[in-house]
Structure formats: C-alpha cells, structure tokens
C-alpha cells in the first residue's frame, strides 16, 4: 500500500501530492501555521525520560546509514553532571546517490530544528551543532536563516521555551565542513568539529559517553531528527501504521522497519528525485510508479539500494523491498541512506566498479593500511581491467583484497572500508560475466589461497 | 587525497607585511564565531573558511596568523587545512569549477561535460586558465545526484548539465 499522506514532505510538494517545481523554503510563520512545533510543545509537556521512552516505543531507526534505533541511542547517555552535553546533527550527506537531507534543509529547515529541540529536551543537551558539508553553500545560508528565526521566536537562546538545560540556555549553531566524505562518519565528524582533520576515532569510548570535546554527545542524521516532531505530534501508533512493520510471529526483540522514508532515486530513470514512501516499498514500484520508468525505455540491469557503500542489487532483484532487512535478503550491506541508483542494460559494470573504487580510494582518510592501500590498489586493478589488460587472476585478487578490509572483518577503524568491501564484492560477484568477458585467462597458476 | 603529505622541509614561506587576518575580520570572528565553541581550536574551520572567502586561497602566512588567533600551533592549522578538499593551499582561478564525477553523474554523462569544459577553456582537469579566470577540478558527489550531471562553480550549483548549457553558463560569468 502506498503512503496515504506525506509526512516529511508535508510542506515540500512531492509527487503524487505536489509538483516539485512549487517547492519553496518554508518560513517560521508558515511552519507554525501548518502545525509546526506542535510536536515540540507536546514533548515539553512531558518529562524528558518519557520523550525518550516514546521515541523508543516508536522504534524509529536512524536514517543516516546504520539504522540504529534512535531511542536506544538516546538512552545510552550517562546521568547529568551539570557540564555541557552536545547534539551533533549529521548533515554531511556525501554518500554518492544520497541527496535527501539537502531537500529537507532546502525547503523545510524548521522540521529539522523542531527535531533538534525535541532531542535536546529529551536528552538534556545544551548545545547543538549542525555539521553541514562544505559544498552545501546555499543550504548553509538557508539553515542559518532558519536558526536565526528560531532564536527570534524563542526556540533557542535566552528565554527559550526549552527552559534552561543544565542551567544554560540552549544553543544551536551551524558548522560548515570543507569537503571530506569521512566527516560523515560520526567520530570523524566530531574530530572535524573540534577543528582537526576528520580522522575517525577508535571506539570505545562511544560518543554518548565521550564525544565532542570529551563530553557526552548524541549524533543523529537530519532525517532521523526531522521525523521526531511528527512522531511526538501524532503518536507512536500512527508512526507504526506506516512502513513494513514486523511479520507475524516475529518476537518484538527483532528490529523492524516502521515509518515513512525519503527515497532519493538517481541514474537511468526518467524522473530522478527525492520521494517519500513506506519503508518496504520495492525498487520496481519506485522506478515504475514514481520515476516514470527507465530512461530511454531501456531495461533494468542493476541498482544500488542506498548509497554506494551498500553494494548492488542484481538484475533479478528488481523487486527487492527497500527496508532494513534488505541486506540479509539480497546479499548487500543494507538499506544505507535509501539513495537508490538505477542502471540500465547498457551499463558497463566494470566502469561502475571503477568509479566507485575511485571514490573510496579518494575519500579514505588514510589511518588504516587495508583501507588506504587496499582501496588504491583495487582502483588500479579495476582501471587495468577496464582497459582490457586484466586477467582472471586479477578478479580473484580483487575479491580477496576487498573481502579483507573493513570494520566488520576487524581490520579497520571505521565503516568506510566496509563500503569498499561490499561495493566491490557485490558488483564483481553479481556481474561476474561482465568482468570475465574483458579479462584474459591467466597464464600463471595461482597457489591456492589458504583460509 | 587527504593523506598525501606535502614536502615542507626547507620550504620558505613567502610573506607580506599586510596581515591576511586583519583586525576587522578578527573582531567579526571574535564576536560571531568564537562564542559558539568551548575551545578556540574548534573555530579552525570557520576561520579558514572566512580567510579563504576573503583571499581566494590559504597562503601559509594566513594559516600562521590563524594559528596565533586560535591559540594553536601553525602546524595544527596546516594539518587541518591540508586535510580538506575545499581549502586551497595554492592560488586558484577566480571561478573554481567542481564537476561531480561520482556514479550517478557519470551514468548521466559526466564525461561529456568534462570534455566540453576542457575544450572550451583549453585546460585539463586540475589546471587553471592562463588568464586566472577558471580552475577546473573534479569533485566527488555533490549531493544533487537527482539532477546530474552537476557542477559547483564557487558557491553556485549548476544542475542538469549538457555540453551546451555548461558552455553558456561559463560564458555568462563576469
Ligand atoms: C564513511 C561513513 C560516512 C558516513 N556518512 C554519513 C553522512 O554523510 N550522513 C549521515 O547522516 N551519516 C553518515 N554516516 C553514518 C554515521 O556514522 C552515523 O551512523 C549516523 O550519522 C547516525 O545517525 P542516525 O542514527 O540518525 O542514522 C557515515 C558512516 C560512515 C562509516
Ligand atoms: S577505514 Fe579508512 S576511512 Fe575509516 S578510519 Fe580507516 S583509513 Fe580512515
Ligand atoms: S553523484 Fe553527482 S551529485 Fe551525487
């Protein structure tokens, strides 16, 4: 069943409810006139802990990539000690194929600010930093204007409706990055916020215990926070009536995929853009019902489900459901950001792999050898294969190299290398013929690889 | 590539008497930016952005002045500045063109856009035109994958590019 009303896109004209050409930035007045900040008022009438419990009960999962339950994250904070505690809003959005947070910031920035205020109240955080990627010049201006409006209307600053938090008036600031994908990784973001290079930290300690400036810090994605206002306003049952939910006889301890999701679709389709649908909608529905079908009437070949770190879906996986279980079901890394990249029958998957490997080689921060050296090596191998100079042995090497890197195999500090790993392995495995076709048979016999 | 270090041994820093971080800018930063952070070092990125907005790039002297302002070592500022793609440690053209080369844009024809720009400007990616007007750069995903191919020219985004409309767009820049 399609979503029966727009939630995050309530004020952002989006098909089937509106025309993207009518999109305009919603001001504070317009936001309030259309039911904005009601969720915040309801939150303020509740004890902070009750707000956390409510978000927990809604089973809202992070929209920034990992799908970690937001309410659970919020409950990891240590007890208050009167010293500063921070909220770092992740607006670094740099994963190829992902452009959803930008839409929220461009057109409905107060929806994000409402979520920020709710989180600050619930978690007792007195300063929020919105870490926005440096390339989002215009968006930083829009956001700064909205923050100014929010201060002027008593959301933040002196006499804020949040009241004093740890005896200080709550503050919200926009902090611009300067062009580094790795600053989207939560601890890379914190390092960058502290004025250093964006080198991810070894965990533990986790940010909830020792984050920005060594103090307890919550890090959430823009879309995750934007979802909080509507949940507070319309309730847990309303939120859980949307999305995939839990199958029958599945115990409540198994995480499910409730709620609506922004899905950005790009690549070989007729109407690329950001749409809103229930979690669990299929790739096929997105392409055919929302995106006007495949570009130039070509056939579907492959799709990235949620940003290139997640790997690819094969030609036979056209009907894959976009929910948090997609990884297990279709052997990819996960839903990621739900930034779907569609590729048609003429696409050369060797070139796709080469492009993606270059991204990771370029964006590796360089701390961990498997990621720094491995990604560059993989990129060179793929360039060679693309040029027609590869051998089938190179393909084995490619898979071995890719499979060895990442935080999941335990060889690197952060998840960037897992992205390299999954992207390369799934493309090569699912489109083996594309690669084998352009590779010569190896004329040396390789020793069997042990382990 | 953030982790390739520069050869700094024996390098001399060109200097001028007029400061890059002048009193007016200092006062503005002190009033608007510094109170936001619990440490002065945290203002490194905003300070570097302000300096680059004013001068077009970040000479070493500017970074030294920033370090004095931020209460850090000059090497710490240089360390941070050299990590980020958007900070220029060399002078750049008046307009810096960043063409997205990531996957969604490549699928929609990024190669043709780059070729058209290279032909029009007579430079290769990474170079600046002899008149100092344009620098052509490659960027990774600019976050507008749905309207690719796209390019950022200084702070303005150009979307749905074709070889024809990018040439027009560049012609329209003063
Ligand atoms: C290499 C890398 C890049 C990431 N980039 C982003 C990003 O741009 N935006 C984002 O929200 N999360 C990003 N994440 C995920 C964050 O680390 C973090 O999980 C997320 O911001 C938490 O927010 P959420 O729980 O609300 O999703 C990235 C993770 C990794 C490993
Ligand atoms: S995995 Fe890669 S990006 Fe992550 S910390 Fe290690 S080197 Fe840096
Ligand atoms: S891939 Fe070009 S903007 Fe995202």
XYZ file of C-alpha atoms and ligand atoms in Angstrom:
668
model
C 0.000 0.000 0.000
C 1.389 3.394 -0.869
C 1.816 6.001 1.826
C -1.562 7.651 2.388
C -0.291 11.066 3.362
C 3.017 12.933 3.059
C 4.867 13.170 6.362
C 8.353 14.596 5.920
C 7.245 16.044 2.596
C 4.076 17.556 4.054
C 5.309 21.074 3.239
C 7.558 20.079 0.332
C 5.498 19.474 -2.829
C 6.419 15.967 -3.959
C 4.627 13.600 -6.328
C 1.979 12.214 -6.088
C 0.782 15.060 -3.824
C 2.506 18.005 -5.379
C 4.791 19.317 -8.070
C 8.485 19.697 -7.174
C 8.530 22.925 -9.191
C 6.347 24.515 -6.496
C 8.899 23.928 -3.752
C 9.800 26.961 -1.648
C 11.594 27.372 1.649
C 9.018 27.242 4.446
C 9.433 30.159 6.861
C 8.895 30.015 10.619
C 5.420 31.563 10.274
C 4.375 29.159 7.533
C 5.758 26.245 9.501
C 3.792 27.169 12.600
C 0.652 27.866 10.562
C 0.773 24.319 9.216
C 1.090 22.546 12.546
C 4.822 23.028 13.064
C 6.389 23.000 16.543
C 3.268 21.286 17.940
C 5.306 18.106 18.437
C 7.882 20.123 20.378
C 5.194 21.662 22.615
C 3.851 18.182 23.341
C 7.379 16.995 24.150
C 7.915 19.920 26.517
C 4.791 18.944 28.424
C 6.413 15.576 29.106
C 9.280 14.522 31.335
C 12.489 14.182 29.290
C 12.704 10.488 30.070
C 9.145 9.960 28.838
C 10.105 11.507 25.494
C 12.992 9.064 25.150
C 10.646 6.199 26.024
C 8.194 7.390 23.404
C 10.848 7.515 20.678
C 11.998 4.095 21.834
C 8.440 2.765 21.594
C 8.103 4.172 18.082
C 11.103 2.050 17.059
C 12.386 4.906 14.922
C 15.649 3.751 13.370
C 18.465 6.023 12.245
C 18.126 7.294 8.689
C 21.827 8.098 8.261
C 23.011 4.680 7.185
C 23.334 2.252 10.037
C 19.674 2.042 11.097
C 20.460 2.148 14.806
C 17.327 2.665 16.974
C 17.265 6.363 17.889
C 15.540 5.981 21.255
C 18.068 3.396 22.329
C 20.954 5.663 21.350
C 19.430 8.455 23.400
C 19.177 6.249 26.468
C 22.916 5.471 26.488
C 23.775 8.903 27.895
C 25.272 8.952 31.392
C 23.418 10.858 34.166
C 23.660 14.648 34.013
C 26.591 16.265 35.792
C 25.864 19.923 35.070
C 28.631 20.245 32.463
C 27.984 20.702 28.717
C 26.481 17.907 26.632
C 26.178 18.120 22.875
C 23.996 17.203 19.950
C 25.848 16.829 16.654
C 23.477 16.805 13.717
C 24.899 14.889 10.801
C 24.185 16.915 7.667
C 27.375 15.853 5.940
C 25.466 13.868 3.300
C 28.259 12.916 0.899
C 27.469 9.323 0.023
C 27.060 9.101 -3.768
C 23.385 8.648 -4.571
C 22.204 10.464 -1.445
C 20.515 13.852 -1.672
C 17.560 13.637 0.709
C 18.806 15.701 3.667
C 19.547 18.503 1.265
C 15.858 18.610 0.280
C 14.748 18.869 3.915
C 17.239 21.671 4.585
C 16.408 23.492 1.363
C 12.668 23.559 1.879
C 11.629 22.687 5.425
C 14.526 23.569 7.732
C 12.252 24.110 10.742
C 11.213 20.468 10.655
C 14.845 19.659 11.423
C 15.099 22.391 14.059
C 11.966 21.065 15.770
C 13.556 17.606 15.944
C 16.753 19.121 17.310
C 14.849 20.930 20.053
C 12.966 17.744 20.962
C 16.197 15.773 21.185
C 17.870 18.478 23.294
C 14.935 18.459 25.713
C 14.732 14.663 25.912
C 18.473 14.063 26.296
C 19.273 17.240 28.276
C 21.744 18.575 25.725
C 22.512 22.260 25.883
C 24.354 22.888 22.599
C 23.524 21.572 19.127
C 25.922 21.779 16.191
C 24.562 21.127 12.743
C 27.542 19.793 10.816
C 26.724 20.568 7.188
C 29.020 19.607 4.341
C 31.023 22.480 2.889
C 29.673 22.026 -0.623
C 26.162 22.859 0.618
C 26.732 26.618 0.337
C 23.146 27.637 -0.298
C 21.820 25.164 2.236
C 24.070 26.615 4.941
C 22.587 30.047 4.209
C 19.017 28.695 4.381
C 19.773 26.869 7.596
C 21.420 29.894 9.180
C 18.362 31.983 8.363
C 16.060 29.369 9.867
C 18.213 29.142 13.003
C 18.016 32.929 13.308
C 14.214 32.761 13.026
C 14.140 30.030 15.654
C 16.220 32.152 18.047
C 13.977 35.161 17.396
C 10.912 33.085 18.201
C 12.184 31.611 21.429
C 13.025 28.110 20.289
C 16.709 28.520 21.159
C 18.697 31.113 23.062
C 17.787 33.239 26.036
C 14.234 32.605 27.269
C 13.921 29.573 25.028
C 10.753 27.560 25.515
C 13.012 24.632 26.351
C 13.979 26.430 29.526
C 17.477 26.196 30.936
C 19.289 22.931 30.353
C 21.956 22.256 32.972
C 21.470 25.896 33.933
C 22.304 27.219 30.458
C 20.064 28.482 27.688
C 20.064 26.002 24.768
C 22.101 26.989 21.725
C 22.060 25.799 18.125
C 24.831 26.548 15.625
C 25.592 25.701 12.030
C 29.109 24.350 11.479
C 30.356 24.020 7.915
C 32.625 21.191 6.803
C 35.094 21.615 3.976
C 34.830 18.696 1.600
C 35.614 15.339 3.171
C 33.254 12.369 2.995
C 34.841 10.836 6.074
C 33.474 13.664 8.220
C 30.093 11.949 7.864
C 31.402 9.094 9.978
C 30.279 10.084 13.436
C 33.646 10.284 15.173
C 35.315 11.799 12.098
C 32.620 14.441 12.355
C 33.480 15.113 15.987
C 37.187 15.487 15.235
C 36.326 17.908 12.448
C 34.024 19.831 14.778
C 36.945 20.192 17.169
C 38.973 21.834 14.402
C 41.115 18.861 13.455
C 41.443 16.577 10.473
C 38.437 14.265 10.219
C 40.110 11.105 11.420
C 37.608 8.639 12.897
C 38.303 7.624 16.477
C 38.777 4.155 17.820
C 35.683 3.109 19.753
C 35.022 2.676 22.647
C 34.585 5.160 24.188
C 31.368 5.789 22.304
C 30.273 9.367 21.689
C 27.355 9.053 24.108
C 29.964 8.770 26.865
C 32.883 10.812 25.488
C 32.103 12.614 22.238
C 32.633 16.222 21.204
C 35.209 17.929 23.438
C 35.304 14.774 25.529
C 31.697 15.275 26.660
C 28.588 13.093 26.166
C 27.298 13.645 22.631
C 24.384 12.380 20.576
C 24.851 12.142 16.812
C 21.849 11.778 14.555
C 21.105 12.192 10.896
C 18.969 15.090 9.632
C 16.096 12.852 8.542
C 16.080 10.924 11.836
C 15.633 14.153 13.789
C 13.117 15.569 11.307
C 10.943 12.515 11.986
C 10.712 13.275 15.727
C 8.308 16.244 15.522
C 5.606 14.293 13.659
C 6.032 11.280 15.973
C 5.550 13.443 19.065
C 2.588 15.171 17.443
C 0.681 12.206 16.037
C 1.866 9.394 18.241
C 3.560 6.068 18.179
C 0.630 4.087 16.735
C 0.296 6.492 13.854
C 4.018 6.153 13.070
C 3.895 2.385 13.319
C 0.931 2.208 10.986
C 3.395 3.108 8.240
C 6.296 1.157 6.855
C 6.989 -2.529 6.799
C 6.463 -3.479 10.408
C 7.142 -6.841 11.884
C 5.957 -10.066 10.306
C 3.579 -12.353 12.152
C 5.098 -14.464 14.938
C 8.254 -12.352 14.916
C 9.277 -11.537 18.508
C 9.404 -7.807 19.382
C 13.137 -8.102 20.045
C 13.734 -8.310 16.280
C 14.081 -4.784 14.898
C 11.566 -3.863 12.193
C 11.153 -1.123 9.575
C 8.392 1.219 10.727
C 7.539 4.579 9.257
C 7.975 6.509 6.057
C 11.341 7.112 4.406
C 12.754 9.615 1.985
C 13.986 7.753 -1.051
C 16.257 9.564 -3.473
C 16.371 7.935 -6.872
C 19.012 8.806 -9.451
C 20.645 7.311 -12.525
C 18.906 5.854 -15.548
C 15.279 6.767 -14.898
C 13.011 9.404 -16.379
C 12.181 11.420 -13.268
C 15.003 11.300 -10.731
C 14.303 12.942 -7.401
C 13.515 12.503 -3.729
C 10.210 10.775 -2.978
C 8.594 9.661 0.258
C 7.246 6.154 0.681
C 6.670 3.438 3.261
C 9.749 1.503 4.216
C 9.411 -1.769 2.371
C 8.418 -0.273 -0.993
C 10.034 -2.151 -3.863
C 12.676 -0.840 -6.228
C 10.273 -1.712 -9.046
C 7.500 0.465 -7.587
C 9.877 3.370 -7.157
C 11.062 3.133 -10.738
C 7.729 2.487 -12.398
C 5.257 4.444 -10.265
C 7.367 7.383 -9.144
C 10.251 7.812 -11.532
C 8.410 7.453 -14.838
C 10.155 4.212 -15.762
C 13.570 3.520 -17.171
C 15.401 6.210 -19.125
C 15.063 5.936 -22.928
C 12.884 2.827 -22.499
C 15.874 0.627 -21.689
C 15.784 -2.470 -19.494
C 16.784 -2.578 -15.837
C 20.173 -4.061 -15.070
C 21.229 -3.146 -11.556
C 20.532 -0.774 -8.688
C 22.387 0.436 -5.656
C 19.871 0.254 -2.779
C 21.122 3.046 -0.559
C 24.327 4.834 -1.388
C 27.256 3.075 -2.985
C 28.632 1.660 0.286
C 25.751 -0.786 0.308
C 26.777 -2.683 -2.824
C 24.386 -3.514 -5.668
C 21.201 -5.417 -6.370
C 21.373 -7.727 -9.379
C 19.103 -7.784 -12.421
C 16.876 -10.441 -10.831
C 16.489 -8.335 -7.671
C 14.311 -5.715 -9.362
C 11.539 -6.266 -6.845
C 13.710 -6.015 -3.746
C 11.923 -4.257 -0.873
C 13.653 -1.186 0.477
C 13.654 -1.845 4.219
C 16.201 -2.543 6.912
C 16.216 -6.271 6.111
C 17.333 -5.763 2.526
C 20.922 -6.670 3.371
C 20.116 -10.101 4.727
C 17.660 -10.894 1.972
C 19.554 -9.713 -1.078
C 23.185 -10.075 -0.028
C 24.107 -6.428 0.114
C 25.301 -4.406 3.105
C 21.952 -2.838 3.997
C 19.472 -0.069 3.305
C 22.010 2.668 3.966
C 20.511 6.057 3.148
C 17.934 4.687 0.682
C 19.622 6.631 -2.099
C 18.760 4.353 -4.999
C 20.960 4.474 -8.110
C 19.426 2.771 -11.127
C 21.467 1.382 -14.025
C 20.167 0.238 -17.393
C 21.106 -2.675 -19.624
C 23.855 -0.730 -21.432
C 25.773 -0.006 -18.246
C 29.255 -1.444 -18.056
C 29.579 -2.773 -14.523
C 33.370 -2.707 -14.764
C 33.185 1.059 -15.189
C 30.736 1.313 -12.322
C 33.100 -0.627 -10.070
C 36.000 1.537 -11.217
C 34.087 4.736 -10.443
C 33.055 3.500 -7.011
C 36.543 2.248 -6.147
C 37.957 5.639 -7.088
C 35.520 7.290 -4.715
C 36.648 5.169 -1.790
C 40.336 5.451 -2.659
C 39.936 9.226 -2.824
C 37.944 9.529 0.382
C 39.914 7.117 2.575
C 41.296 9.162 5.458
C 44.493 7.144 5.416
C 44.681 5.921 9.009
C 44.285 2.199 8.340
C 46.576 0.375 5.944
C 44.000 -2.023 4.445
C 41.722 0.889 3.567
C 44.378 3.374 2.415
C 46.472 0.942 0.370
C 43.754 -1.554 -0.469
C 41.328 0.920 -1.981
C 44.021 2.478 -4.176
C 45.164 -0.925 -5.291
C 41.606 -2.012 -6.076
C 41.084 1.149 -8.108
C 44.220 0.496 -10.151
C 43.241 -3.111 -10.727
C 39.845 -2.002 -11.973
C 41.357 0.612 -14.293
C 43.525 -2.122 -15.735
C 40.603 -4.498 -16.169
C 38.521 -1.749 -17.766
C 41.324 -1.029 -20.231
C 41.279 -4.699 -21.259
C 44.607 -5.613 -19.666
C 43.234 -7.632 -16.770
C 43.456 -11.347 -16.217
C 41.036 -13.614 -14.405
C 43.593 -13.791 -11.651
C 43.114 -10.086 -11.079
C 39.478 -10.816 -10.346
C 40.413 -13.247 -7.599
C 42.851 -10.736 -6.207
C 40.156 -8.078 -6.318
C 37.759 -10.193 -4.300
C 40.406 -11.227 -1.825
C 41.562 -7.654 -1.283
C 38.068 -6.242 -0.966
C 36.963 -9.010 1.377
C 39.826 -8.343 3.754
C 39.062 -4.722 4.568
C 36.571 -3.148 6.914
C 35.458 -2.752 10.493
C 33.367 -5.896 10.147
C 36.331 -8.133 9.238
C 38.061 -6.165 12.007
C 40.936 -4.698 10.026
C 39.998 -1.005 10.034
C 38.791 1.693 12.389
C 35.637 2.770 10.609
C 32.991 1.588 8.211
C 34.272 3.359 5.104
C 36.316 0.324 4.212
C 33.273 -1.917 4.656
C 31.702 0.175 1.916
C 34.635 -0.515 -0.388
C 34.444 -4.160 0.558
C 30.735 -4.609 -0.141
C 30.539 -2.406 -3.203
C 33.386 -4.167 -4.981
C 32.472 -7.696 -3.942
C 28.781 -7.448 -4.781
C 29.420 -5.867 -8.175
C 32.043 -8.439 -9.142
C 30.058 -11.388 -7.799
C 26.680 -10.382 -9.177
C 28.032 -9.309 -12.567
C 30.859 -11.806 -12.959
C 30.212 -12.208 -16.683
C 30.795 -8.507 -17.341
C 34.218 -8.844 -15.766
C 35.199 -12.226 -17.128
C 34.319 -11.081 -20.648
C 37.043 -8.424 -20.633
C 39.679 -10.442 -18.764
C 42.251 -12.675 -20.353
C 42.786 -16.134 -18.921
C 45.669 -16.031 -16.538
C 48.758 -17.843 -17.840
C 50.233 -18.388 -14.426
C 48.783 -20.856 -11.983
C 47.977 -19.251 -8.690
C 48.700 -21.055 -5.459
C 45.550 -21.896 -3.575
C 44.694 -19.169 -1.115
C 44.663 -20.523 2.403
C 41.833 -19.561 4.773
C 43.735 12.604 -1.280
C 43.850 13.795 2.223
C 46.684 11.630 3.429
C 49.344 12.667 0.939
C 51.613 14.995 2.814
C 53.390 17.925 1.295
C 57.123 18.236 1.183
C 57.711 21.000 3.680
C 61.383 20.501 4.527
C 63.395 23.544 3.566
C 60.335 25.385 2.289
C 60.389 29.134 2.671
C 57.158 30.864 3.468
C 56.504 33.928 1.328
C 55.493 36.852 3.496
C 53.892 40.237 3.176
C 53.589 42.997 5.750
C 49.845 43.459 5.489
C 48.094 40.749 7.536
C 45.629 38.355 5.931
C 43.656 38.067 9.121
C 43.130 41.781 9.710
C 41.659 43.452 12.779
C 38.260 43.869 11.223
C 37.935 40.173 10.407
C 39.318 39.257 13.826
C 36.719 41.387 15.552
C 33.941 39.863 13.470
C 35.089 36.309 14.197
C 35.573 37.105 17.877
C 32.005 38.393 18.098
C 30.164 35.926 15.903
C 32.111 32.673 15.808
C 34.278 32.221 18.889
C 31.445 32.236 21.475
C 29.913 29.195 19.798
C 32.660 26.795 20.814
C 34.107 25.633 24.117
C 37.665 25.663 22.699
C 39.316 28.132 20.347
C 40.708 25.370 18.147
C 37.157 24.310 17.290
C 36.814 27.511 15.279
C 39.562 26.392 12.880
C 37.201 25.500 10.040
C 35.093 28.673 10.279
C 38.238 30.817 10.488
C 39.799 29.108 7.471
C 36.535 29.485 5.537
C 36.478 33.196 6.353
C 40.100 33.631 5.251
C 39.570 31.747 2.031
C 36.354 33.637 1.238
C 38.337 36.838 1.562
C 41.564 35.892 -0.229
C 40.562 33.066 -2.556
C 43.093 30.658 -1.060
C 45.096 29.977 2.096
C 48.701 31.166 1.987
C 50.938 29.819 4.755
C 51.182 33.237 6.327
C 47.394 33.315 6.634
C 47.477 29.948 8.388
C 50.148 31.203 10.764
C 48.030 34.207 11.609
C 45.043 31.926 12.098
C 47.052 29.776 14.498
C 48.016 32.808 16.572
C 44.349 33.794 16.671
C 43.217 30.278 17.559
C 45.930 29.675 20.130
C 47.206 26.571 18.346
C 50.467 25.723 16.633
C 50.815 26.738 12.957
C 51.368 23.077 12.122
C 47.999 22.190 13.627
C 46.222 24.654 11.371
C 48.192 23.450 8.341
C 47.397 19.871 9.290
C 43.689 20.611 9.355
C 43.712 22.794 6.239
C 45.595 20.245 4.154
C 43.086 17.521 5.021
C 40.092 19.186 3.420
C 39.442 19.252 -0.283
C 37.829 22.686 -0.298
C 40.749 24.543 1.229
C 43.157 25.712 -1.453
C 46.794 25.787 -0.429
C 47.695 27.151 -3.868
C 46.144 30.139 -5.639
C 43.154 29.218 -7.779
C 41.224 30.899 -10.557
C 38.509 33.468 -9.901
C 35.972 30.725 -10.517
C 36.635 27.207 -9.302
C 34.571 24.689 -11.244
C 33.971 21.429 -9.408
C 32.457 18.822 -11.713
C 30.921 15.852 -9.919
C 32.458 12.640 -11.179
C 30.646 10.201 -8.886
C 28.493 7.389 -10.123
C 25.039 8.940 -10.618
C 26.555 11.795 -12.580
C 28.833 9.515 -14.602
C 25.796 7.426 -15.547
C 24.107 10.579 -16.868
C 27.049 11.746 -18.969
C 29.633 13.469 -16.796
C 32.467 12.561 -19.204
C 30.954 14.677 -21.974
C 30.589 17.643 -19.644
C 34.226 17.496 -18.592
C 35.324 17.159 -22.211
C 33.224 20.150 -23.229
C 34.659 22.299 -20.439
C 38.242 21.196 -21.121
C 37.801 22.036 -24.781
C 36.220 25.392 -24.087
C 38.789 26.502 -21.523
C 41.774 24.819 -23.126
C 42.923 23.319 -19.824
C 42.845 19.889 -18.293
C 41.201 18.964 -15.029
C 43.316 20.256 -12.162
C 44.592 23.276 -14.094
C 43.841 26.988 -14.119
C 43.354 29.031 -17.296
C 46.306 31.347 -18.098
C 44.118 34.431 -17.508
C 43.405 33.178 -13.984
C 39.661 33.168 -14.519
C 38.817 29.468 -14.210
C 40.187 26.465 -12.358
C 38.729 23.126 -13.380
C 38.505 20.483 -10.681
C 36.983 17.067 -10.195
C 34.700 16.596 -7.210
C 33.108 13.572 -5.644
C 29.326 13.503 -5.141
C 27.934 17.000 -4.622
C 24.638 15.811 -3.173
C 22.485 16.582 -6.178
C 22.574 13.185 -7.796
C 18.961 13.554 -8.923
C 19.843 16.479 -11.160
C 23.140 15.263 -12.541
C 25.442 15.831 -14.200
C 26.132 18.795 -11.976
C 28.922 21.173 -11.106
C 29.602 23.683 -8.403
C 31.078 26.966 -9.632
C 32.355 28.692 -6.486
C 29.236 28.591 -4.333
C 26.661 28.215 -7.081
C 25.359 24.843 -8.211
C 24.614 24.152 -11.875
C 22.344 21.165 -12.443
C 21.104 19.028 -15.341
C 24.159 19.950 -17.365
C 24.610 19.345 -21.068
C 27.734 20.170 -23.073
C 25.801 23.158 -24.478
C 24.353 24.641 -21.302
C 27.581 24.423 -19.305
C 29.332 26.450 -22.013
C 26.596 29.069 -21.834
C 26.765 29.102 -18.055
C 30.518 29.721 -18.138
C 30.097 32.444 -20.752
C 27.621 34.246 -18.518
C 30.141 34.628 -15.681
C 31.681 38.098 -15.473
C 32.278 6.506 5.998
C 30.971 6.885 6.618
C 30.288 8.008 6.168
C 29.081 8.387 6.729
N 28.449 9.499 6.245
C 27.279 9.885 6.817
C 26.614 11.054 6.354
O 27.080 11.741 5.442
N 25.446 11.413 6.955
C 24.911 10.676 7.972
O 23.869 11.052 8.487
N 25.519 9.569 8.421
C 26.688 9.155 7.874
N 27.313 8.033 8.359
C 26.711 7.321 9.494
C 27.126 7.958 10.811
O 28.360 7.403 11.228
C 26.126 7.718 11.907
O 25.858 6.373 11.985
C 24.831 8.442 11.724
O 25.025 9.809 11.490
C 23.989 8.275 12.931
O 22.741 8.899 12.750
P 21.390 8.075 12.735
O 21.459 7.064 13.832
O 20.361 9.106 12.947
O 21.306 7.440 11.392
C 28.533 7.631 7.778
C 29.204 6.495 8.219
C 30.408 6.117 7.662
C 31.096 4.896 8.166
S 38.685 2.603 7.478
Fe 39.570 4.032 6.003
S 38.406 5.911 6.283
Fe 37.998 4.629 8.092
S 39.497 5.287 9.612
Fe 40.433 3.596 8.478
S 41.580 4.590 6.785
Fe 40.164 6.091 7.629
S 26.754 11.576 -7.908
Fe 26.997 13.566 -8.734
S 25.960 14.761 -7.253
Fe 25.846 12.776 -6.361
